[in-house]
Amino acid sequence: MIRFISAVFLLVFTCRLAQAESLSTLEEVESQYGKISVVQVGPRRYMMFGNPERGYIESAMDVNSPEELIVEYTKFMSVGTAYSSDLGHAVMIGTGGGRTLSYLSRTFPRMRFDAVEIDCEVIRVAKEYFLFDTIERVESHCIDGRIFLSKTDSNYDIVLLDAYRGDTAPFHLMTEEFLRVVRSRLAPGGVLVQNIDPTTILLDSAVVTAREVFDQVDTFRAGRNVVIVAYSGSRVPDTVLARRATELDKRFSTAYPLESLIETRFVLRLTDSAISLTDDYAPVEKLGATPRVRP
Amino acid sequence: MALLRSRSHNDCVPLEGRKLSGPLAYRLLAVSFIVGWVTMGLEMVVGRALIPHFGSSVYTWGAVISVFLFGIAFGYFAGGYLSKRFPERATIIVLDVSAGIWVLLLPLVVSPICTKIATDISDPRWGAGVGAMAMSFFPVAALSATAPVSVRLAVANISTVGVISGGLAALGAIGSIAGTVVTSFFMIPAVGVKTNFLVLGMLSIASAALLFTWSIDRGELVE
């Protein structure tokens, strides 16, 4: 019923892959949480949930240039680095094929990562077909993200949250209580970076909920998605953010310069009816079925 | 046959040629329906309440379903003995009211209990099982124990045992369907877990009230 995994939304890729040419299915496996398929169209390899004909693409990689981030929003998952006071330890909840982690690991060579994924099969498939095991300084954990964060002793500079499966989000990773667990695991100056589908009013609720727990919630237009950065303290001004981004770009030779990524920061106008989500009441399915205008 | 009416024992022994009176049958069928509703509604809500503490893995749902079936099995078994020892309307009332009160109290204790269990038991499978057990075994067993008692009360004739127990079981299953659909499709999206517990607890007590208004005078059991 409720499942989570790093996902690219349906709307990101509405293409029906089966209709494309030269599609080959590399693997189809039934995990505890549903069907996982790996298909390849030309040089592009996709991890999908559901049947290949009409499933959701959860991860994409070009086998000829695996370092490239094909899915636009995954580049924006790196904006947290411009906020965080340190770049030592990060955790990703919902790893999918691990493309985001792969980029971060290559770009920031001092950073260590915990990759948390509920579905062990996803980790195996990511290792076999998406070069997950070539990512350095990463430790994978096959466990529910909330349970992992509740039990870990680690403190993180960045918590990356991308726990969708298809177009649904697990409610227990969207609530105030969960975000308090996240906040408690952040090192001083640490940030939460979360990928959100901006086509439904679940976006508004996610932002309202984050504002209940964090002092600041910044929003970025990230391709067809919205990426939020939540942190404590006062709002980081544009000039400061730009300066930090430029420094990092110079120091780490970022393939996707933070300087241009942060330019998409915008002020989200919230739907009036947006409610904060709690463990008691988090109607994510209902909110996720109510469309909104893409910001 | 009329002479047999003046029995002195306290037991509504089924007598040849006697039939179940309308009002009792309908009320027991209604109770069976509500019990099915509350049981399955509770299963959905308990699962929802456990997920934040034990994760949304298949283990959590597996643990919840197993605990519910264990509660149902124990309830049927114990209810059978209760029906022999206390073949009274009051038995069903007590069972439904105590299950209802238990469920009404759940909103107060769910979070502290689950937090404690999640801290003490590191394996989320066992944690979810113990959490589900602590929250729902008693009310589920109590609700299920009403089923054999209902059969005992409703049956007035050995030849109608099958018809009556079949009818009660069918209404219980239909109630379960309704409880599942209404709770998961409408109630959980509409209101919080705590409110859902309150609604189910009150429903359980309401089913007892159905019987409470009915005079149990044995005379009504016979034509």
Short mmCIF file of C-alpha atoms in Angstrom, two decimals:
data_model
loop_
_atom_site.label_atom_id
_atom_site.label_comp_id
_atom_site.label_asym_id
_atom_site.label_seq_id
_atom_site.Cartn_x
_atom_site.Cartn_y
_atom_site.Cartn_z
CA MET A 1 0.00 0.00 0.00
CA ILE A 2 2.33 2.67 1.16
CA ARG A 3 5.75 2.46 -0.35
CA PHE A 4 8.57 4.76 -1.04
CA ILE A 5 11.45 4.90 -3.30
CA SER A 6 13.32 7.60 -5.05
CA ALA A 7 11.25 8.51 -8.01
CA VAL A 8 10.91 10.63 -11.01
CA PHE A 9 7.34 11.63 -11.45
CA LEU A 10 5.01 10.37 -14.07
CA LEU A 11 4.81 13.83 -15.52
CA VAL A 12 8.53 14.03 -15.94
CA PHE A 13 8.33 11.22 -18.42
CA THR A 14 4.99 10.61 -19.92
CA CYS A 15 6.59 8.71 -22.74
CA ARG A 16 5.40 5.19 -23.07
CA LEU A 17 8.65 3.42 -23.48
CA ALA A 18 7.15 0.40 -25.11
CA GLN A 19 6.24 2.53 -28.08
CA ALA A 20 9.77 3.71 -28.52
CA GLU A 21 12.18 1.94 -30.80
CA SER A 22 14.81 -0.54 -29.80
CA LEU A 23 13.52 -1.10 -26.32
CA SER A 24 15.09 -3.97 -24.51
CA THR A 25 14.12 -5.28 -21.13
CA LEU A 26 17.22 -6.08 -19.09
CA GLU A 27 15.47 -7.29 -15.99
CA GLU A 28 12.04 -7.70 -14.49
CA VAL A 29 11.76 -8.61 -10.85
CA GLU A 30 8.91 -8.77 -8.38
CA SER A 31 10.00 -7.23 -5.09
CA GLN A 32 8.08 -7.01 -1.82
CA TYR A 33 6.80 -3.63 -2.97
CA GLY A 34 5.89 -4.36 -6.57
CA LYS A 35 7.45 -4.88 -9.92
CA ILE A 36 10.82 -3.39 -10.79
CA SER A 37 11.95 -3.38 -14.41
CA VAL A 38 15.12 -2.20 -16.03
CA VAL A 39 14.70 -1.23 -19.65
CA GLN A 40 17.00 0.33 -22.16
CA VAL A 41 16.14 2.53 -25.11
CA GLY A 42 19.21 3.28 -27.16
CA PRO A 43 21.87 4.41 -24.69
CA ARG A 44 19.35 5.36 -22.02
CA ARG A 45 18.64 2.97 -19.22
CA TYR A 46 15.62 3.33 -16.96
CA MET A 47 14.55 1.82 -13.68
CA MET A 48 10.78 1.52 -13.64
CA PHE A 49 8.10 0.45 -11.24
CA GLY A 50 5.08 -1.31 -12.62
CA ASN A 51 4.89 -2.76 -16.10
CA PRO A 52 7.36 -1.30 -18.58
CA GLU A 53 4.52 -0.27 -20.90
CA ARG A 54 2.97 2.12 -18.42
CA GLY A 55 5.05 2.23 -15.30
CA TYR A 56 6.77 5.09 -13.52
CA ILE A 57 10.36 5.90 -14.33
CA GLU A 58 12.26 6.03 -11.07
CA SER A 59 15.78 6.49 -12.33
CA ALA A 60 17.48 7.20 -15.63
CA MET A 61 21.05 6.88 -16.80
CA ASP A 62 22.86 7.26 -20.11
CA VAL A 63 25.20 4.28 -20.32
CA ASN A 64 27.57 6.18 -22.60
CA SER A 65 27.90 9.08 -20.17
CA PRO A 66 26.77 7.74 -16.80
CA GLU A 67 28.01 10.85 -15.02
CA GLU A 68 25.38 12.99 -16.68
CA LEU A 69 22.20 13.71 -14.72
CA ILE A 70 19.41 13.14 -17.20
CA VAL A 71 16.57 14.06 -14.91
CA GLU A 72 16.61 17.80 -14.34
CA TYR A 73 15.48 17.94 -10.71
CA THR A 74 18.27 15.62 -9.53
CA LYS A 75 20.76 18.41 -10.30
CA PHE A 76 18.86 20.63 -7.87
CA MET A 77 19.21 18.11 -5.07
CA SER A 78 22.75 19.51 -4.79
CA VAL A 79 21.65 23.04 -3.80
CA GLY A 80 21.74 22.06 -0.12
CA THR A 81 25.54 22.22 -0.30
CA ALA A 82 25.33 26.00 -0.72
CA TYR A 83 23.42 26.24 2.57
CA SER A 84 25.09 23.68 4.79
CA SER A 85 27.88 24.89 7.08
CA ASP A 86 29.84 21.70 6.48
CA LEU A 87 30.01 19.02 3.80
CA GLY A 88 30.93 16.00 5.89
CA HIS A 89 28.07 13.54 6.13
CA ALA A 90 24.79 13.28 4.21
CA VAL A 91 21.93 10.81 4.13
CA MET A 92 19.58 10.12 1.27
CA ILE A 93 16.14 8.67 1.97
CA GLY A 94 14.85 6.88 -1.13
CA THR A 95 17.85 6.23 -3.32
CA GLY A 96 16.39 4.68 -6.46
CA GLY A 97 19.19 4.18 -8.95
CA GLY A 98 21.47 6.44 -6.92
CA ARG A 99 22.11 9.05 -9.63
CA THR A 100 21.92 11.99 -7.22
CA LEU A 101 24.31 10.31 -4.79
CA SER A 102 26.67 9.40 -7.59
CA TYR A 103 26.93 13.05 -8.64
CA LEU A 104 27.35 14.35 -5.08
CA SER A 105 29.98 11.73 -4.28
CA ARG A 106 32.02 12.56 -7.36
CA THR A 107 31.72 16.31 -6.84
CA PHE A 108 32.36 16.56 -3.11
CA PRO A 109 35.21 14.19 -2.37
CA ARG A 110 35.20 14.69 1.39
CA MET A 111 31.56 13.77 1.80
CA ARG A 112 30.32 10.45 3.20
CA PHE A 113 26.83 9.15 2.52
CA ASP A 114 24.20 6.88 3.96
CA ALA A 115 21.84 5.62 1.27
CA VAL A 116 18.53 4.50 2.76
CA GLU A 117 16.08 2.55 0.65
CA ILE A 118 13.13 0.49 1.85
CA ASP A 119 13.24 -1.99 -1.01
CA CYS A 120 16.34 -4.22 -0.96
CA GLU A 121 15.69 -5.22 -4.56
CA VAL A 122 16.00 -1.59 -5.66
CA ILE A 123 19.47 -1.48 -4.12
CA ARG A 124 20.45 -4.72 -5.85
CA VAL A 125 19.12 -3.52 -9.21
CA ALA A 126 20.86 -0.16 -8.74
CA LYS A 127 24.13 -1.98 -8.11
CA GLU A 128 23.72 -4.27 -11.07
CA TYR A 129 22.52 -1.80 -13.69
CA PHE A 130 23.08 1.75 -12.45
CA LEU A 131 26.68 1.63 -11.25
CA PHE A 132 25.55 2.14 -7.66
CA ASP A 133 28.48 0.13 -6.33
CA THR A 134 30.94 2.46 -8.05
CA ILE A 135 29.77 5.33 -5.83
CA GLU A 136 32.45 6.05 -3.30
CA ARG A 137 32.06 6.58 0.43
CA VAL A 138 28.46 5.40 0.47
CA GLU A 139 26.91 2.89 2.81
CA SER A 140 23.53 1.48 1.79
CA HIS A 141 20.81 0.55 4.26
CA CYS A 142 17.75 -1.45 3.30
CA ILE A 143 15.24 -0.08 5.82
CA ASP A 144 12.34 2.36 6.14
CA GLY A 145 13.77 5.89 6.13
CA ARG A 146 11.95 7.04 9.23
CA ILE A 147 13.04 4.00 11.22
CA PHE A 148 16.62 4.53 10.06
CA LEU A 149 16.68 8.18 11.14
CA SER A 150 14.98 7.38 14.45
CA LYS A 151 17.61 4.82 15.34
CA THR A 152 20.81 6.31 13.94
CA ASP A 153 23.34 8.12 16.11
CA SER A 154 24.78 10.03 13.17
CA ASN A 155 24.34 13.75 12.64
CA TYR A 156 24.03 14.92 9.07
CA ASP A 157 24.96 18.11 7.30
CA ILE A 158 22.43 17.33 4.60
CA VAL A 159 19.35 15.12 4.65
CA LEU A 160 18.10 14.40 1.13
CA LEU A 161 14.52 13.24 0.86
CA ASP A 162 13.22 11.77 -2.37
CA ALA A 163 10.92 9.04 -1.23
CA TYR A 164 8.28 8.63 -3.84
CA ARG A 165 7.09 5.54 -5.56
CA GLY A 166 5.38 6.47 -8.77
CA ASP A 167 3.27 9.48 -7.95
CA THR A 168 2.52 8.60 -4.33
CA ALA A 169 4.41 9.66 -1.26
CA PRO A 170 4.49 7.65 1.98
CA PHE A 171 2.54 9.74 4.50
CA HIS A 172 4.84 9.00 7.43
CA LEU A 173 7.70 10.77 5.61
CA MET A 174 5.62 13.92 5.11
CA THR A 175 4.54 14.75 8.67
CA GLU A 176 5.66 17.25 11.31
CA GLU A 177 6.70 14.38 13.56
CA PHE A 178 8.95 12.97 10.86
CA LEU A 179 10.49 16.35 10.11
CA ARG A 180 11.24 16.75 13.82
CA VAL A 181 13.13 13.46 13.65
CA VAL A 182 15.02 14.87 10.64
CA ARG A 183 15.77 18.12 12.51
CA SER A 184 17.06 16.17 15.49
CA ARG A 185 19.52 14.34 13.23
CA LEU A 186 20.90 17.50 11.60
CA ALA A 187 24.31 18.75 12.61
CA PRO A 188 24.45 22.47 13.50
CA GLY A 189 23.97 24.38 10.25
CA GLY A 190 22.52 21.30 8.55
CA VAL A 191 19.72 21.36 5.98
CA LEU A 192 16.90 19.22 4.64
CA VAL A 193 16.57 19.01 0.86
CA GLN A 194 13.35 17.52 -0.45
CA ASN A 195 12.04 16.79 -3.93
CA ILE A 196 8.31 17.50 -4.40
CA ASP A 197 5.86 17.09 -7.24
CA PRO A 198 4.50 20.63 -7.87
CA THR A 199 1.39 19.60 -9.77
CA THR A 200 -0.82 18.89 -6.77
CA ILE A 201 -1.67 20.71 -3.53
CA LEU A 202 0.51 18.19 -1.71
CA LEU A 203 3.27 20.71 -2.53
CA ASP A 204 1.54 23.39 -0.44
CA SER A 205 1.02 21.02 2.46
CA ALA A 206 4.63 19.83 2.32
CA VAL A 207 5.85 23.44 2.51
CA VAL A 208 3.41 24.39 5.30
CA THR A 209 4.45 21.29 7.26
CA ALA A 210 8.16 22.08 6.83
CA ARG A 211 7.51 25.65 8.03
CA GLU A 212 6.01 24.26 11.23
CA VAL A 213 9.29 22.54 12.02
CA PHE A 214 12.01 24.68 10.38
CA ASP A 215 12.56 28.42 10.57
CA GLN A 216 13.11 28.72 6.84
CA VAL A 217 11.78 26.83 3.84
CA ASP A 218 13.22 27.94 0.50
CA THR A 219 11.73 26.71 -2.75
CA PHE A 220 13.50 26.14 -6.07
CA ARG A 221 12.04 25.51 -9.49
CA ALA A 222 13.78 22.28 -10.43
CA GLY A 223 12.82 21.36 -13.95
CA ARG A 224 9.34 19.94 -13.72
CA ASN A 225 9.64 19.52 -9.95
CA VAL A 226 10.13 21.75 -6.95
CA VAL A 227 13.01 21.21 -4.55
CA ILE A 228 12.75 22.67 -1.07
CA VAL A 229 15.56 23.47 1.34
CA ALA A 230 14.57 23.70 5.00
CA TYR A 231 16.87 25.00 7.72
CA SER A 232 17.07 26.82 11.04
CA GLY A 233 17.93 30.47 11.62
CA SER A 234 17.29 33.44 9.41
CA ARG A 235 16.81 33.36 5.66
CA VAL A 236 20.04 33.16 3.68
CA PRO A 237 20.04 36.32 1.52
CA ASP A 238 20.46 36.00 -2.24
CA THR A 239 23.87 37.64 -2.17
CA VAL A 240 25.23 35.31 0.50
CA LEU A 241 23.80 32.26 -1.25
CA ALA A 242 25.31 33.37 -4.56
CA ARG A 243 28.71 33.94 -2.95
CA ARG A 244 28.74 30.49 -1.34
CA ALA A 245 27.58 28.88 -4.58
CA THR A 246 30.35 30.54 -6.55
CA GLU A 247 32.94 29.48 -3.99
CA LEU A 248 31.80 25.87 -4.12
CA ASP A 249 31.63 25.88 -7.91
CA LYS A 250 35.22 27.08 -8.04
CA ARG A 251 36.53 24.78 -5.35
CA PHE A 252 34.85 21.58 -6.54
CA SER A 253 34.47 22.28 -10.29
CA THR A 254 30.79 21.37 -10.18
CA ALA A 255 29.43 19.88 -13.39
CA TYR A 256 26.13 21.59 -12.70
CA PRO A 257 27.11 24.99 -11.27
CA LEU A 258 25.30 25.86 -8.08
CA GLU A 259 25.50 29.45 -9.18
CA SER A 260 22.87 28.88 -11.84
CA LEU A 261 20.85 26.31 -9.91
CA ILE A 262 20.21 28.75 -7.04
CA GLU A 263 18.90 31.36 -9.45
CA THR A 264 15.61 29.47 -9.59
CA ARG A 265 14.86 30.22 -5.93
CA PHE A 266 11.37 31.70 -5.78
CA VAL A 267 8.69 32.62 -3.29
CA LEU A 268 5.90 30.09 -3.44
CA ARG A 269 2.40 31.46 -3.13
CA LEU A 270 0.55 28.88 -1.08
CA THR A 271 -2.95 27.65 -1.65
CA ASP A 272 -5.15 29.08 1.13
CA SER A 273 -6.45 25.71 2.21
CA ALA A 274 -3.00 24.16 2.70
CA ILE A 275 -2.84 22.15 5.91
CA SER A 276 0.12 20.97 7.92
CA LEU A 277 0.46 17.18 7.93
CA THR A 278 0.75 15.18 11.14
CA ASP A 279 1.02 11.49 12.01
CA ASP A 280 -2.61 11.75 13.10
CA TYR A 281 -3.89 13.30 9.90
CA ALA A 282 -1.95 13.21 6.65
CA PRO A 283 -4.29 12.65 3.71
CA VAL A 284 -1.47 12.47 1.16
CA GLU A 285 -3.47 10.42 -1.33
CA LYS A 286 -6.30 12.98 -1.35
CA LEU A 287 -3.97 16.00 -1.56
CA GLY A 288 -1.88 14.24 -4.19
CA ALA A 289 -4.98 13.81 -6.31
CA THR A 290 -5.95 17.50 -6.20
CA PRO A 291 -4.21 19.36 -9.03
CA ARG A 292 -2.68 22.80 -8.65
CA VAL A 293 -1.14 25.20 -11.12
CA ARG A 294 2.56 24.48 -11.49
CA PRO A 295 4.38 27.36 -9.74
CA MET B 1 -45.97 -27.47 22.62
CA ALA B 2 -47.46 -24.55 24.46
CA LEU B 3 -46.80 -26.28 27.74
CA LEU B 4 -43.11 -26.08 27.09
CA ARG B 5 -43.24 -22.32 27.41
CA SER B 6 -43.48 -22.47 31.13
CA ARG B 7 -39.94 -23.63 31.54
CA SER B 8 -38.17 -22.61 34.69
CA HIS B 9 -34.56 -22.81 33.64
CA ASN B 10 -32.65 -19.73 32.75
CA ASP B 11 -31.54 -21.03 29.42
CA CYS B 12 -33.18 -20.40 26.10
CA VAL B 13 -32.98 -23.98 24.96
CA PRO B 14 -34.01 -24.31 21.34
CA LEU B 15 -37.32 -26.05 21.17
CA GLU B 16 -38.73 -27.96 18.26
CA GLY B 17 -41.15 -25.98 16.19
CA ARG B 18 -40.21 -22.62 17.66
CA LYS B 19 -38.93 -19.83 15.53
CA LEU B 20 -36.80 -16.85 16.01
CA SER B 21 -38.77 -13.68 16.50
CA GLY B 22 -38.19 -10.89 13.98
CA PRO B 23 -36.83 -8.12 16.19
CA LEU B 24 -34.14 -10.25 17.80
CA ALA B 25 -32.97 -11.67 14.50
CA TYR B 26 -32.66 -8.26 12.93
CA ARG B 27 -30.89 -6.79 15.90
CA LEU B 28 -28.39 -9.62 16.08
CA LEU B 29 -27.80 -9.35 12.36
CA ALA B 30 -27.23 -5.61 12.79
CA VAL B 31 -24.81 -6.29 15.64
CA SER B 32 -22.93 -8.77 13.46
CA PHE B 33 -22.72 -6.17 10.69
CA ILE B 34 -21.37 -3.49 13.03
CA VAL B 35 -18.89 -5.89 14.65
CA GLY B 36 -17.53 -6.74 11.20
CA TRP B 37 -17.35 -3.03 10.35
CA VAL B 38 -15.52 -2.07 13.54
CA THR B 39 -13.06 -4.98 13.28
CA MET B 40 -11.91 -4.17 9.75
CA GLY B 41 -12.08 -0.42 10.27
CA LEU B 42 -9.87 -0.90 13.31
CA GLU B 43 -7.42 -2.93 11.25
CA MET B 44 -6.99 -0.10 8.75
CA VAL B 45 -6.62 2.55 11.45
CA VAL B 46 -4.26 0.50 13.64
CA GLY B 47 -2.04 -0.08 10.59
CA ARG B 48 -2.04 3.64 9.91
CA ALA B 49 -1.19 4.38 13.55
CA LEU B 50 1.72 1.92 13.58
CA ILE B 51 3.43 3.04 10.36
CA PRO B 52 5.08 6.19 11.78
CA HIS B 53 6.70 4.08 14.49
CA PHE B 54 7.51 0.85 12.65
CA GLY B 55 7.74 1.92 9.01
CA SER B 56 5.57 1.30 5.99
CA SER B 57 7.21 -1.99 5.13
CA VAL B 58 5.19 -5.07 4.22
CA TYR B 59 6.20 -6.37 7.65
CA THR B 60 4.05 -3.81 9.41
CA TRP B 61 0.93 -4.81 7.50
CA GLY B 62 1.80 -8.49 7.84
CA ALA B 63 2.08 -8.07 11.60
CA VAL B 64 -1.22 -6.18 11.83
CA ILE B 65 -3.15 -8.72 9.78
CA SER B 66 -1.69 -11.65 11.74
CA VAL B 67 -2.54 -10.08 15.07
CA PHE B 68 -6.10 -9.37 13.95
CA LEU B 69 -6.63 -12.93 12.77
CA PHE B 70 -5.19 -14.19 16.03
CA GLY B 71 -7.62 -11.96 17.92
CA ILE B 72 -10.53 -13.16 15.79
CA ALA B 73 -9.59 -16.83 16.29
CA PHE B 74 -9.26 -16.38 20.04
CA GLY B 75 -12.53 -14.43 20.15
CA TYR B 76 -14.47 -17.14 18.31
CA PHE B 77 -13.03 -19.80 20.56
CA ALA B 78 -13.66 -17.95 23.81
CA GLY B 79 -17.05 -16.72 22.59
CA GLY B 80 -18.14 -20.31 22.08
CA TYR B 81 -17.54 -21.04 25.74
CA LEU B 82 -19.16 -17.79 26.80
CA SER B 83 -22.27 -18.72 24.81
CA LYS B 84 -22.54 -21.91 26.82
CA ARG B 85 -21.90 -20.34 30.18
CA PHE B 86 -23.70 -17.01 29.63
CA PRO B 87 -26.25 -17.35 26.84
CA GLU B 88 -27.48 -13.84 27.49
CA ARG B 89 -27.94 -10.63 25.60
CA ALA B 90 -25.91 -9.05 28.38
CA THR B 91 -22.85 -11.06 27.27
CA ILE B 92 -22.86 -9.37 23.88
CA ILE B 93 -23.50 -5.98 25.47
CA VAL B 94 -20.57 -6.38 27.84
CA LEU B 95 -18.26 -7.54 25.03
CA ASP B 96 -19.22 -4.71 22.67
CA VAL B 97 -19.07 -2.03 25.35
CA SER B 98 -15.69 -3.16 26.68
CA ALA B 99 -14.25 -3.34 23.16
CA GLY B 100 -15.72 0.10 22.49
CA ILE B 101 -14.25 1.64 25.63
CA TRP B 102 -10.86 0.12 24.81
CA VAL B 103 -10.94 1.64 21.33
CA LEU B 104 -12.10 5.02 22.70
CA LEU B 105 -9.04 5.06 24.96
CA LEU B 106 -6.58 4.20 22.15
CA PRO B 107 -6.02 7.83 21.04
CA LEU B 108 -4.54 8.57 24.47
CA VAL B 109 -2.10 5.67 24.55
CA VAL B 110 -1.13 4.82 20.97
CA SER B 111 1.76 7.23 20.65
CA PRO B 112 3.43 6.60 24.05
CA ILE B 113 3.00 2.81 23.76
CA CYS B 114 4.39 2.64 20.22
CA THR B 115 7.28 4.95 21.07
CA LYS B 116 8.17 2.72 24.02
CA ILE B 117 7.92 -0.49 21.96
CA ALA B 118 9.89 0.98 19.05
CA THR B 119 12.66 1.93 21.52
CA ASP B 120 12.71 -1.43 23.31
CA ILE B 121 12.38 -3.77 20.32
CA SER B 122 14.92 -3.16 17.58
CA ASP B 123 13.38 -5.44 14.93
CA PRO B 124 10.46 -3.48 13.39
CA ARG B 125 8.65 -6.73 12.51
CA TRP B 126 8.43 -7.78 16.14
CA GLY B 127 7.85 -4.19 17.17
CA ALA B 128 4.88 -3.83 14.84
CA GLY B 129 3.51 -7.20 16.01
CA VAL B 130 3.81 -6.30 19.67
CA GLY B 131 2.38 -2.83 19.01
CA ALA B 132 -0.59 -4.26 17.12
CA MET B 133 -1.08 -6.86 19.84
CA ALA B 134 -1.08 -4.30 22.63
CA MET B 135 -3.54 -2.06 20.84
CA SER B 136 -5.94 -4.39 19.15
CA PHE B 137 -5.89 -7.96 20.45
CA PHE B 138 -8.39 -7.33 23.24
CA PRO B 139 -11.03 -5.37 21.30
CA VAL B 140 -10.79 -7.68 18.28
CA ALA B 141 -11.16 -10.79 20.45
CA ALA B 142 -14.07 -9.24 22.37
CA LEU B 143 -15.87 -8.24 19.18
CA SER B 144 -15.36 -11.66 17.61
CA ALA B 145 -16.56 -13.41 20.76
CA THR B 146 -20.00 -11.91 20.15
CA ALA B 147 -20.44 -14.10 17.06
CA PRO B 148 -20.97 -17.48 18.73
CA VAL B 149 -23.08 -15.85 21.44
CA SER B 150 -25.27 -14.30 18.74
CA VAL B 151 -25.72 -17.68 17.10
CA ARG B 152 -26.62 -19.19 20.44
CA LEU B 153 -29.21 -16.51 21.15
CA ALA B 154 -30.67 -16.43 17.69
CA VAL B 155 -31.12 -20.12 17.18
CA ALA B 156 -34.40 -21.44 18.39
CA ASN B 157 -34.53 -24.53 16.31
CA ILE B 158 -31.85 -27.03 15.45
CA SER B 159 -33.02 -27.09 11.85
CA THR B 160 -32.35 -23.36 11.47
CA VAL B 161 -28.82 -23.38 12.95
CA GLY B 162 -27.25 -23.35 9.51
CA VAL B 163 -29.51 -20.63 8.17
CA ILE B 164 -28.99 -18.38 11.17
CA SER B 165 -25.26 -18.87 11.62
CA GLY B 166 -24.82 -18.47 7.86
CA GLY B 167 -26.81 -15.25 7.89
CA LEU B 168 -24.89 -13.86 10.86
CA ALA B 169 -21.55 -14.77 9.28
CA ALA B 170 -22.58 -13.23 5.95
CA LEU B 171 -23.70 -9.99 7.60
CA GLY B 172 -20.45 -9.92 9.54
CA ALA B 173 -18.50 -10.24 6.29
CA ILE B 174 -20.59 -7.57 4.57
CA GLY B 175 -20.00 -5.30 7.56
CA SER B 176 -16.28 -6.02 7.21
CA ILE B 177 -16.35 -4.96 3.57
CA ALA B 178 -18.24 -1.78 4.43
CA GLY B 179 -15.89 -1.03 7.32
CA THR B 180 -12.81 -1.52 5.14
CA VAL B 181 -14.09 0.57 2.25
CA VAL B 182 -15.56 3.41 4.29
CA THR B 183 -12.57 3.63 6.63
CA SER B 184 -9.82 3.47 4.02
CA PHE B 185 -11.53 5.34 1.18
CA PHE B 186 -13.39 8.01 3.13
CA MET B 187 -12.64 8.21 6.83
CA ILE B 188 -8.83 8.14 6.85
CA PRO B 189 -8.60 10.80 4.10
CA ALA B 190 -11.26 12.88 5.89
CA VAL B 191 -10.25 12.82 9.56
CA GLY B 192 -7.30 11.85 11.72
CA VAL B 193 -6.38 8.52 13.25
CA LYS B 194 -7.61 9.59 16.68
CA THR B 195 -11.02 10.66 15.39
CA ASN B 196 -11.28 7.36 13.55
CA PHE B 197 -10.67 5.48 16.80
CA LEU B 198 -13.40 7.51 18.47
CA VAL B 199 -15.87 6.80 15.67
CA LEU B 200 -15.16 3.05 15.77
CA GLY B 201 -15.34 2.93 19.56
CA MET B 202 -18.70 4.68 19.53
CA LEU B 203 -19.98 2.37 16.79
CA SER B 204 -19.07 -0.60 18.93
CA ILE B 205 -20.98 0.83 21.88
CA ALA B 206 -23.88 1.71 19.60
CA SER B 207 -24.16 -1.94 18.60
CA ALA B 208 -24.55 -2.82 22.28
CA ALA B 209 -27.23 -0.15 22.61
CA LEU B 210 -29.15 -1.89 19.84
CA LEU B 211 -29.55 -4.93 22.06
CA PHE B 212 -30.07 -2.93 25.20
CA THR B 213 -33.35 -1.53 23.98
CA TRP B 214 -34.73 -4.91 23.24
CA SER B 215 -36.47 -6.82 25.96
CA ILE B 216 -34.88 -10.21 26.30
CA ASP B 217 -38.02 -11.77 27.62
CA ARG B 218 -37.75 -15.34 26.48
CA GLY B 219 -41.36 -15.26 25.51
CA GLU B 220 -40.39 -13.31 22.43
CA LEU B 221 -38.32 -16.18 21.25
CA VAL B 222 -41.31 -18.36 20.82
CA GLU B 223 -44.39 -17.96 18.78
#
